[in-house]
CSV table of C-alpha atoms in Angstrom, one decimal:
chain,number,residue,atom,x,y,z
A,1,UNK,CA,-12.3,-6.7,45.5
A,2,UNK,CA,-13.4,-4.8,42.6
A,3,UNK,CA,-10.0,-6.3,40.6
A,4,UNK,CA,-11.3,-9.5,41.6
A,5,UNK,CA,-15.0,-8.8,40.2
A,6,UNK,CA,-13.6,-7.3,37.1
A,7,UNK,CA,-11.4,-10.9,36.6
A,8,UNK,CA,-14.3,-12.6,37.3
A,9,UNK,CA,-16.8,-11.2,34.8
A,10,UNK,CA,-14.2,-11.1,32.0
A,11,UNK,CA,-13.8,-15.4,32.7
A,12,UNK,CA,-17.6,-15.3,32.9
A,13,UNK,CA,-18.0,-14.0,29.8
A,14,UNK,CA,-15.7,-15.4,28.0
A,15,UNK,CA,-16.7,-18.6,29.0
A,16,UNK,CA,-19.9,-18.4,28.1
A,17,UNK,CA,-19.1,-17.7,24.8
A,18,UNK,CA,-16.7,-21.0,24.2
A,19,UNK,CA,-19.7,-22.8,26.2
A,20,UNK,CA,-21.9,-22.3,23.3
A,21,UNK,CA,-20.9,-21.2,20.4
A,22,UNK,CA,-17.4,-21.9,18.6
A,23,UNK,CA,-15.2,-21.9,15.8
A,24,UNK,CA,-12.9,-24.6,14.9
A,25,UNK,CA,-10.6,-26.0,12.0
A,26,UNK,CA,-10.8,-29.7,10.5
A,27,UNK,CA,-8.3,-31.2,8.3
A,28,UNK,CA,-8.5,-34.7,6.6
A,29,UNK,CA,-5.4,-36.9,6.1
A,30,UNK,CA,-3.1,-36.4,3.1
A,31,UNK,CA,-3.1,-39.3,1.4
A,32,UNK,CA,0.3,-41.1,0.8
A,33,UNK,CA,2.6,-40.6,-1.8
A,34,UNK,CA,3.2,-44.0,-3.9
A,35,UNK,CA,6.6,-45.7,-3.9
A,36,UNK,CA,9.3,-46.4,-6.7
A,37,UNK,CA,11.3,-49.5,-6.5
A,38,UNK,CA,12.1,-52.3,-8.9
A,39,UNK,CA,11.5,-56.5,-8.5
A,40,UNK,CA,15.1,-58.1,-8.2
A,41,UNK,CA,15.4,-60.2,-11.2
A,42,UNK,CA,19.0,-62.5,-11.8
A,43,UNK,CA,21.1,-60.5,-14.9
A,44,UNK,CA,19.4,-57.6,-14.5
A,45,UNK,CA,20.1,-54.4,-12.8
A,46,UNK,CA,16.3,-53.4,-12.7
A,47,UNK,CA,13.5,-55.5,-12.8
A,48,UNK,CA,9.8,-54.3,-13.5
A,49,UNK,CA,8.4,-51.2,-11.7
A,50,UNK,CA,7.0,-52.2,-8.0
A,51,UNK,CA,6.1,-49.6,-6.1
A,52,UNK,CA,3.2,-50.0,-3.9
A,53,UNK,CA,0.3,-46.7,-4.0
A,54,UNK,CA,0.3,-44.6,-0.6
A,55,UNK,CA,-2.4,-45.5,1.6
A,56,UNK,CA,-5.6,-43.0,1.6
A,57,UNK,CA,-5.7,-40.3,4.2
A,58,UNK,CA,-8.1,-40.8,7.2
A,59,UNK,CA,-11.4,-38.3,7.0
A,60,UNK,CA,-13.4,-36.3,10.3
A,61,UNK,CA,-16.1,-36.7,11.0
A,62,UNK,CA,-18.6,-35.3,13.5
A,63,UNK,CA,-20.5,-37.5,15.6
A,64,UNK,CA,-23.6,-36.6,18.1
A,65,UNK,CA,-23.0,-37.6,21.5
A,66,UNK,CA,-25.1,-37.5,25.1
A,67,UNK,CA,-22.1,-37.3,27.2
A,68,UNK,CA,-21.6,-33.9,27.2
A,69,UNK,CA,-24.3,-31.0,26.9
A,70,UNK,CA,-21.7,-27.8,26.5
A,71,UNK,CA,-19.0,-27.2,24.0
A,72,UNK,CA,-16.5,-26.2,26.7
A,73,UNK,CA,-14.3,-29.2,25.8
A,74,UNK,CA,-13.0,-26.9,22.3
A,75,UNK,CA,-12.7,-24.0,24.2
A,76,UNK,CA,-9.1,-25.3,24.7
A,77,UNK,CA,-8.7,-27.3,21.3
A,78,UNK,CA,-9.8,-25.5,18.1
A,79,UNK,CA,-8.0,-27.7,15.5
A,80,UNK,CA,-8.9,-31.4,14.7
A,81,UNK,CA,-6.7,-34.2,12.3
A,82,UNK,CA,-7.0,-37.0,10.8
A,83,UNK,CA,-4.0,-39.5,10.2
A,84,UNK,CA,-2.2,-39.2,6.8
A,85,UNK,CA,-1.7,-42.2,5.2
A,86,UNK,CA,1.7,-43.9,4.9
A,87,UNK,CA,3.7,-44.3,1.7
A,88,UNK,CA,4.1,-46.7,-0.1
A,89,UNK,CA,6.5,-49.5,-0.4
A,90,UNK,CA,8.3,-52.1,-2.4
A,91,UNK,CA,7.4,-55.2,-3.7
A,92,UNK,CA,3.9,-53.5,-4.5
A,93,UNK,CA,3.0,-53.1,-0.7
A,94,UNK,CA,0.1,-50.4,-0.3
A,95,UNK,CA,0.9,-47.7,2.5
A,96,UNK,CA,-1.3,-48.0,5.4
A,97,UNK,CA,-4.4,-46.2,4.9
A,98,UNK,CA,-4.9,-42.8,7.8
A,99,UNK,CA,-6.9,-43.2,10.8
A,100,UNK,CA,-10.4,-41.7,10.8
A,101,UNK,CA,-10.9,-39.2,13.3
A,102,UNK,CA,-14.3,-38.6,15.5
A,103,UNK,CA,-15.3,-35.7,16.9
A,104,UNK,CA,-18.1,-35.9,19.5
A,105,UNK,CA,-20.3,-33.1,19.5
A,106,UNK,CA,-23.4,-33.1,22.1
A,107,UNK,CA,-26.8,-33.2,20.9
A,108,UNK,CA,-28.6,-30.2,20.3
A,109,UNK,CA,-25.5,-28.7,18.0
A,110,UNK,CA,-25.9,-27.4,14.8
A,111,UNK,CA,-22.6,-26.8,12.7
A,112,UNK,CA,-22.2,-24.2,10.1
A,113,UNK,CA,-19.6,-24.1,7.4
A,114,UNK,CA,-17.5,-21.1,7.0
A,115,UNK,CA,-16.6,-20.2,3.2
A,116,UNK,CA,-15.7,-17.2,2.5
A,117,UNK,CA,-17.3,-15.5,5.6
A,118,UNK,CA,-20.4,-17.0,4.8
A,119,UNK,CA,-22.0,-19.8,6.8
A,120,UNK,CA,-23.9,-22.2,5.0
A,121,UNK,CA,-25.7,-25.1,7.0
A,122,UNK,CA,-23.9,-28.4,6.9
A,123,UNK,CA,-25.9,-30.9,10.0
A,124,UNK,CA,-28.3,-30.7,12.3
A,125,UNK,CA,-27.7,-33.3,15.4
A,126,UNK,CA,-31.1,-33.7,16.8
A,127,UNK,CA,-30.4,-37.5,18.0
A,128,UNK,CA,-27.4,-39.3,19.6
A,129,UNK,CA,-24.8,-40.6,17.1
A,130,UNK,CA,-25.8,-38.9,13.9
A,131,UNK,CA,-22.7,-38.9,12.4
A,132,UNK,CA,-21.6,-36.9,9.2
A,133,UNK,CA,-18.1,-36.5,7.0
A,134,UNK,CA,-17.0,-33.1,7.6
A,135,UNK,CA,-13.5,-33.4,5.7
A,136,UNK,CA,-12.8,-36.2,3.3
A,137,UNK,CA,-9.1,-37.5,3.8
A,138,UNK,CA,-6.7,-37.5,0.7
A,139,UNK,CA,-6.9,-40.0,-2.1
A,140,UNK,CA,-3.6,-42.3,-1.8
A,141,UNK,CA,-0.7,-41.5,-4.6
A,142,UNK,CA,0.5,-44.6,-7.2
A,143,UNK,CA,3.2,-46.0,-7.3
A,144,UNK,CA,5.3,-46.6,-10.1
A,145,UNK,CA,4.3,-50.0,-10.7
A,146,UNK,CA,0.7,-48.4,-12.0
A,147,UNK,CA,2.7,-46.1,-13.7
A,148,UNK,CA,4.7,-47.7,-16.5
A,149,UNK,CA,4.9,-46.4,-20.0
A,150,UNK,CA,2.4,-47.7,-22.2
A,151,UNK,CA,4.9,-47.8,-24.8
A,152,UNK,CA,8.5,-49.8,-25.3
A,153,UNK,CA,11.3,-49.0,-27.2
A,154,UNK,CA,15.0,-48.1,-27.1
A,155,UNK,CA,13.9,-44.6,-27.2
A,156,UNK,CA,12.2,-44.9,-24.1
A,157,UNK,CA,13.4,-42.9,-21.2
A,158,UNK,CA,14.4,-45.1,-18.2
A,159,UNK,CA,12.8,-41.9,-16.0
A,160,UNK,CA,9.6,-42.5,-16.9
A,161,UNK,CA,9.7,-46.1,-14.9
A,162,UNK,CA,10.1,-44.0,-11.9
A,163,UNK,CA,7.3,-41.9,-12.2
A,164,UNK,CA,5.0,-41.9,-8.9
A,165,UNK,CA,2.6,-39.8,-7.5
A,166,UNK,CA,2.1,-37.8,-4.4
A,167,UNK,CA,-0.8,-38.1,-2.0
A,168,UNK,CA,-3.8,-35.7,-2.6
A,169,UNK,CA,-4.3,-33.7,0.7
A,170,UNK,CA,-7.2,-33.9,2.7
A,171,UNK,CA,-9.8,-31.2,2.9
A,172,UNK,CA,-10.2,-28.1,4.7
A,173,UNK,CA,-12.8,-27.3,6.5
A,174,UNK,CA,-13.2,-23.9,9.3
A,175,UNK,CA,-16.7,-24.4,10.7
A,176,UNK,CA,-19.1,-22.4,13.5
A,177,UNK,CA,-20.8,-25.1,16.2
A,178,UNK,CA,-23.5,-23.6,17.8
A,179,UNK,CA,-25.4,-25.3,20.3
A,180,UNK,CA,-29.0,-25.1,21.2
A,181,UNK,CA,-30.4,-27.2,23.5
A,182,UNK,CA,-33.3,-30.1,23.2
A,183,UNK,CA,-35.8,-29.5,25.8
A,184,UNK,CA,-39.7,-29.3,26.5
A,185,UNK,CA,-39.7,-26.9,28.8
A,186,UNK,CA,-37.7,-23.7,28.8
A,187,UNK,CA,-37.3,-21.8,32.3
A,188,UNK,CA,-37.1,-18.1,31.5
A,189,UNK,CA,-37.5,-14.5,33.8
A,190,UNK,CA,-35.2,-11.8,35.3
A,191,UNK,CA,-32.1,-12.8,37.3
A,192,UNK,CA,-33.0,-13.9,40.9
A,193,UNK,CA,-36.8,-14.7,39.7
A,194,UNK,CA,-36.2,-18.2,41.6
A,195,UNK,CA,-35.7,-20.6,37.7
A,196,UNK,CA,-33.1,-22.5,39.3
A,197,UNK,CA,-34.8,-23.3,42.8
A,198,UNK,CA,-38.4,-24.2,40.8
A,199,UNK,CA,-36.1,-26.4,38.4
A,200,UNK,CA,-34.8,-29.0,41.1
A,201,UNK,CA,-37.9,-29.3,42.7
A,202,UNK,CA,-39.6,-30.3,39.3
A,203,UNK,CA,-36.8,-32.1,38.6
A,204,UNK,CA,-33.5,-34.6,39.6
A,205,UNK,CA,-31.3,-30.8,38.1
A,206,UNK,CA,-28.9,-30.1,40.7
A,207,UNK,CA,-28.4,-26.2,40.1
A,208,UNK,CA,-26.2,-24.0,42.0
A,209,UNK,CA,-28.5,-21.6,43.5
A,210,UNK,CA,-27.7,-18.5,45.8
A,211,UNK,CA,-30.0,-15.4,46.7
A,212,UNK,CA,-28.1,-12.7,44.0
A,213,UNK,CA,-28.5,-12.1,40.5
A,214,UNK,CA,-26.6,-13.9,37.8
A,215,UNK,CA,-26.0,-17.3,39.8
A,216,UNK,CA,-26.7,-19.4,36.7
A,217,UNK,CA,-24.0,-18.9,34.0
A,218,UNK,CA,-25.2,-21.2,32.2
A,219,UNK,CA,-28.1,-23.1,31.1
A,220,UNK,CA,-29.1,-26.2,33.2
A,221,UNK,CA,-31.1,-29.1,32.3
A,222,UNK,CA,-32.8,-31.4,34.2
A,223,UNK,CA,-35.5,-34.0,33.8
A,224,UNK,CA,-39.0,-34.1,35.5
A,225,UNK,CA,-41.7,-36.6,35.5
A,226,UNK,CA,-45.1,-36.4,36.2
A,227,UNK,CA,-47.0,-39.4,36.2
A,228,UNK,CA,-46.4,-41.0,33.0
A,229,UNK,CA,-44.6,-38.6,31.5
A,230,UNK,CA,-41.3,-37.3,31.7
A,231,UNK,CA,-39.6,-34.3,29.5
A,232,UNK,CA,-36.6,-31.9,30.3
A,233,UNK,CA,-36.8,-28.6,31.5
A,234,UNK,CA,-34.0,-25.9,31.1
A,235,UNK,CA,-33.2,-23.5,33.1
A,236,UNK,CA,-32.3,-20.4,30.5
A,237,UNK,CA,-29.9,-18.2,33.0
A,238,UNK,CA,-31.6,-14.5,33.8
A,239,UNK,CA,-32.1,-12.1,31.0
A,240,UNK,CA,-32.0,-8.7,31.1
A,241,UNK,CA,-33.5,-5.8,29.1
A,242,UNK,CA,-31.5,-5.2,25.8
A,243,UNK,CA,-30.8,-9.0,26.2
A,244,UNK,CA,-31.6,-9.7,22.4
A,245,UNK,CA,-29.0,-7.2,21.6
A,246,UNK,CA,-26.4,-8.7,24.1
A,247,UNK,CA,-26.0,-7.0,27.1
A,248,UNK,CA,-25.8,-9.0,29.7
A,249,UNK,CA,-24.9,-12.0,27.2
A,250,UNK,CA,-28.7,-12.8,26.8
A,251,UNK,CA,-28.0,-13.2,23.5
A,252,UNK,CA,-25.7,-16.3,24.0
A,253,UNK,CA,-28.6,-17.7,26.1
A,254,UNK,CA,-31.7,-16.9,24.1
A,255,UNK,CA,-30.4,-19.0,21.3
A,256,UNK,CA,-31.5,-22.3,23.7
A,257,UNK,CA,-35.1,-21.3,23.7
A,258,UNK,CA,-35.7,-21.8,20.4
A,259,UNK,CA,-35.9,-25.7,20.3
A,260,UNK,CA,-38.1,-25.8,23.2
A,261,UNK,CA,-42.1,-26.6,23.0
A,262,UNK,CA,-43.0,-24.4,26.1
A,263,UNK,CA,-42.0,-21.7,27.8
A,264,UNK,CA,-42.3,-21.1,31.6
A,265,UNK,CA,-42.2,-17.1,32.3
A,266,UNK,CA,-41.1,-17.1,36.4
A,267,UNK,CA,-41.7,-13.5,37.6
A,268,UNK,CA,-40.6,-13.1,41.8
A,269,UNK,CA,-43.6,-11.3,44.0
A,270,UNK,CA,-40.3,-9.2,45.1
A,271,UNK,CA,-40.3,-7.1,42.1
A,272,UNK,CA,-41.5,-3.7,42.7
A,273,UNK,CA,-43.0,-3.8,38.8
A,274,UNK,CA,-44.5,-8.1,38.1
A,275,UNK,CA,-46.3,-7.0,35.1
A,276,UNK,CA,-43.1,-5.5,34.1
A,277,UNK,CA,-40.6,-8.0,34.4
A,278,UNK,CA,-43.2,-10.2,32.1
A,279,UNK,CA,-43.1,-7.6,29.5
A,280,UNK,CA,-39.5,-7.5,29.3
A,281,UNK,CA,-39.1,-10.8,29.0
A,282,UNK,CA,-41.5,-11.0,25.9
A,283,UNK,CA,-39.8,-8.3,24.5
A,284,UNK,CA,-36.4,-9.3,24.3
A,285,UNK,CA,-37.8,-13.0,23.7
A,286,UNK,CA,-39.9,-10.9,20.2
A,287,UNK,CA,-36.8,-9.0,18.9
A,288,UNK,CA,-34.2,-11.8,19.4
A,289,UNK,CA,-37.1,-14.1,17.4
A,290,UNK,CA,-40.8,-13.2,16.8
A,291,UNK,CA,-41.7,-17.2,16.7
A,292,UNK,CA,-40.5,-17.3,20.2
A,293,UNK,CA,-43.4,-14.7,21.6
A,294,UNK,CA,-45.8,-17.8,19.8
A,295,UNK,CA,-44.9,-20.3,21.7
A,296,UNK,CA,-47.6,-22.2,24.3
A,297,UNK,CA,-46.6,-20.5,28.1
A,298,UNK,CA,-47.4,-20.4,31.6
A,299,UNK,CA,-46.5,-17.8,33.8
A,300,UNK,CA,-45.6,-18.3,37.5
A,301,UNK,CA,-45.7,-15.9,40.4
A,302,UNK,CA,-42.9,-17.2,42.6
A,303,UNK,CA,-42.2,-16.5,46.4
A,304,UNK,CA,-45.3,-16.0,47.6
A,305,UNK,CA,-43.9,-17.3,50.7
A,306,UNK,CA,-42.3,-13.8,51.1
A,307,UNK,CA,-45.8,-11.7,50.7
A,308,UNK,CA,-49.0,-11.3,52.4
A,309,UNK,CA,-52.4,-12.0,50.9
A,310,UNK,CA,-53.7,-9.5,50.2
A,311,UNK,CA,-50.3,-7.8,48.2
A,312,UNK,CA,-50.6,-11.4,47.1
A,313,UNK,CA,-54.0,-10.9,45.7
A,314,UNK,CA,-53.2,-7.4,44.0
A,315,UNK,CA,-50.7,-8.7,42.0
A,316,UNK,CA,-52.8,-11.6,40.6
A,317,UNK,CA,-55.2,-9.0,39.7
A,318,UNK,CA,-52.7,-6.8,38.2
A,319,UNK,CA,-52.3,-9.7,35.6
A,320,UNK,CA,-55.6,-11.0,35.3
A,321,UNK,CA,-56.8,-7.8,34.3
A,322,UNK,CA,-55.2,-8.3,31.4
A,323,UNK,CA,-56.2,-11.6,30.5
A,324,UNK,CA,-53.0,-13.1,31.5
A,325,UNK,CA,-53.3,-16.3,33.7
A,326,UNK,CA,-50.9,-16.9,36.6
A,327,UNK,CA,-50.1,-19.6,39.0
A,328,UNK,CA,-48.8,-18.1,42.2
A,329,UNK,CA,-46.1,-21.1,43.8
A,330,UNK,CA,-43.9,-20.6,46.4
A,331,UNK,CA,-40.6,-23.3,44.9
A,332,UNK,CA,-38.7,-22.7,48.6
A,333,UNK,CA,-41.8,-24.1,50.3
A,334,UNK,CA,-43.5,-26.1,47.7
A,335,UNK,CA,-47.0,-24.3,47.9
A,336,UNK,CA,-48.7,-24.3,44.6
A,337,UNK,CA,-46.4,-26.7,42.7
A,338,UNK,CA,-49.2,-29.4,42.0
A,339,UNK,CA,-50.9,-26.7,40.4
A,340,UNK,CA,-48.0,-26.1,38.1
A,341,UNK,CA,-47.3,-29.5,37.8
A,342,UNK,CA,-50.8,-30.1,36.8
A,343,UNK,CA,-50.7,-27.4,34.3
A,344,UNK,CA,-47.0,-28.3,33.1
A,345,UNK,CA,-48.9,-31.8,32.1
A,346,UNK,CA,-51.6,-30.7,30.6
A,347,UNK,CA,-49.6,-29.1,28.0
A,348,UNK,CA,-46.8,-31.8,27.7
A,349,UNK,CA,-49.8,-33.8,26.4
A,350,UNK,CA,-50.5,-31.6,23.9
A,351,UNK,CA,-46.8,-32.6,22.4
A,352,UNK,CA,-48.0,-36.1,22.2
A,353,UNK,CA,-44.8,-37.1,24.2
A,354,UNK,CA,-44.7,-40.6,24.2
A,355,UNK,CA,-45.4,-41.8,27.6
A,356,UNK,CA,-42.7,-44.1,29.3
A,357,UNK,CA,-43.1,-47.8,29.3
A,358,UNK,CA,-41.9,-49.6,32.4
A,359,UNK,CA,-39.7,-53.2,31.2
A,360,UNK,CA,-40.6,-55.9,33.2
């Protein structure tokens, strides 16, 4: 059994890493090399130079996609080409220019190019299809009909009428995708707080959801709407303390709070320390990024369906003490959620979210 736990945190983590966060190789087409031959032409054993150019290698590009919202699919491929281009032929044919290649990446990635160690940032894919040149294909070679001497003469060597060129390669590009998601509302709190139970009950997310820690690996997304509104949630899997500095792989998680507008801090009445867990969570949230701490939030006391009124009470007090308003909901039993829901609107509004328009 403990083999079997040891296997499974290794895939875990490894996994979450590709899921994320990867590096990959693109190459361009090399472009083709141009062509020597000669027309046919009656009493001579060589007619004029007519070799075709090469036809131009095919570039990659990346494209934004809503298909997919993980970068699992390169865990497995790492190296992307396009088509070289063909050479060319006789009777001044041009080679067949190389296929351009497309590589879907989902929204919410940012890509990074490697040189020399350094990143430096090459797109930002906000929107679906934004699509960028990542690594031009090669310039085709000539042939040697654009290649004869500019002189004549006896002296002339026949050679230089078969001069051609080769094909340029295509560039060469090693870059870092990182992906961050585009949501609203960001779920965060301790493992087990109840994120992924409150976020299919606001939403249409379908999360897998279990009574132990750690049951999100990784983040979910789902999409509520409250009256006119409607904006995604994410549900950012459980951080831990030292989470900014990795442990626990909080820091392949936190990285998806950044883009969002509002933060939801879910603290479980079954902690022994509430006003703890909140701390924490703002303190790993501070040192991974200080903007993050700034951002509009609401906290939520969850399971109140497991605790009495009065311990209930206590705990509100604990917070309120402090200035720090709490909505106690219960997401097993729905108690409390119009409150939140109330609440979650009210601040949605703020972002001036454009409110849906029904098509008649």
């Amino acid at each position: 059994m403990a083999l079997l736990l040891t296997h499974l945190l290794f895939y875990l983590d490894e996994g979450i890493k590709m899921i994320d966060y990867v590096e990959i190789k693109l190459k361009g087409g090399n472009g083709g090399r141009g062509a020597v031959s000669f027309m046919t032409m009656k009493g001579k054993a060589y007619g004029p130079p007519s070799g075709g150019d090469g036809g131009k290698g095919g570039s990659v590009y990346l494209v934004s996609s809503d298909d997919q919202n993980t970068l699992l699919e390169f865990r497995f491929k790492k190296v992307f080409k396009a088509d070289d281009g063909q050479a060319g032929r006789e009777a001044n044919k041009t080679g067949e220019s190389g296929q351009n290649l497309y590589v879907k990446v989902p929204v919410g990635t940012i890509a990074y190019e490697v040189i020399h160690g350094a990143r430096r940032l090459l797109a930002d894919f906000t929107k679906k299809n934004q699509t960028v040149l990542v690594a031009k294909g090669g310039n085709r070679g000539r042939g040697n009909a654009h290649l004869k001497p500019s002189r004549t003469g006896p002296s002339l060597d026949w050679e230089e009428y078969r001069r051609f060129e080769e094909g340029e390669p295509g560039e060469e590009k090693t870059l870092v995708l990182e992906l961050k998601l585009l949501a609203d509302v960001g779920l965060v709190g301790l493992p087990n707080a109840g994120k992924s139970t409150l976020l299919s009950v606001i939403t249409s997310a379908k999360p897998k959801i279990a009574d132990y820690p750690f049951t999100t690996i990784e983040p979910n997304l789902g999409v509520a709407k409250i009256q006119d509104y409607e904006f995604v949630v994410a549900d950012i899997p459980g951080l831990i303390e030292g989470a900014s500095q990795g442990k626990g792989l909080g820091d392949q998680f936190l990285r998806h709070v950044e883009r969002t507008r509002l933060l939801v801090h879910v603290i479980s009445t079954e902690s022994a320390q509430p006003l703890k867990d909140y701390r924490v969570i703002r303190q790993e949230l501070s040192h991974y990024n200080q903007a993050l701490v700034e951002k509009p939030e609401i906290v939520v006391l969850n399971k109140t369906d497991v605790i009495n009124e009065v311990d209930l009470s206590r705990v509100i007090s604990i917070f309120s003490t402090r200035k720090i308003k709490v909505i106690p909901i219960s997401a097993a039993t729905g108690a409390g959620l119009d409150i939140l829901k109330k609440e979650l609107l009210k601040q949605i509004r703020r972002f001036k979210v454009e409110p849906i328009v029904e098509l008649c």
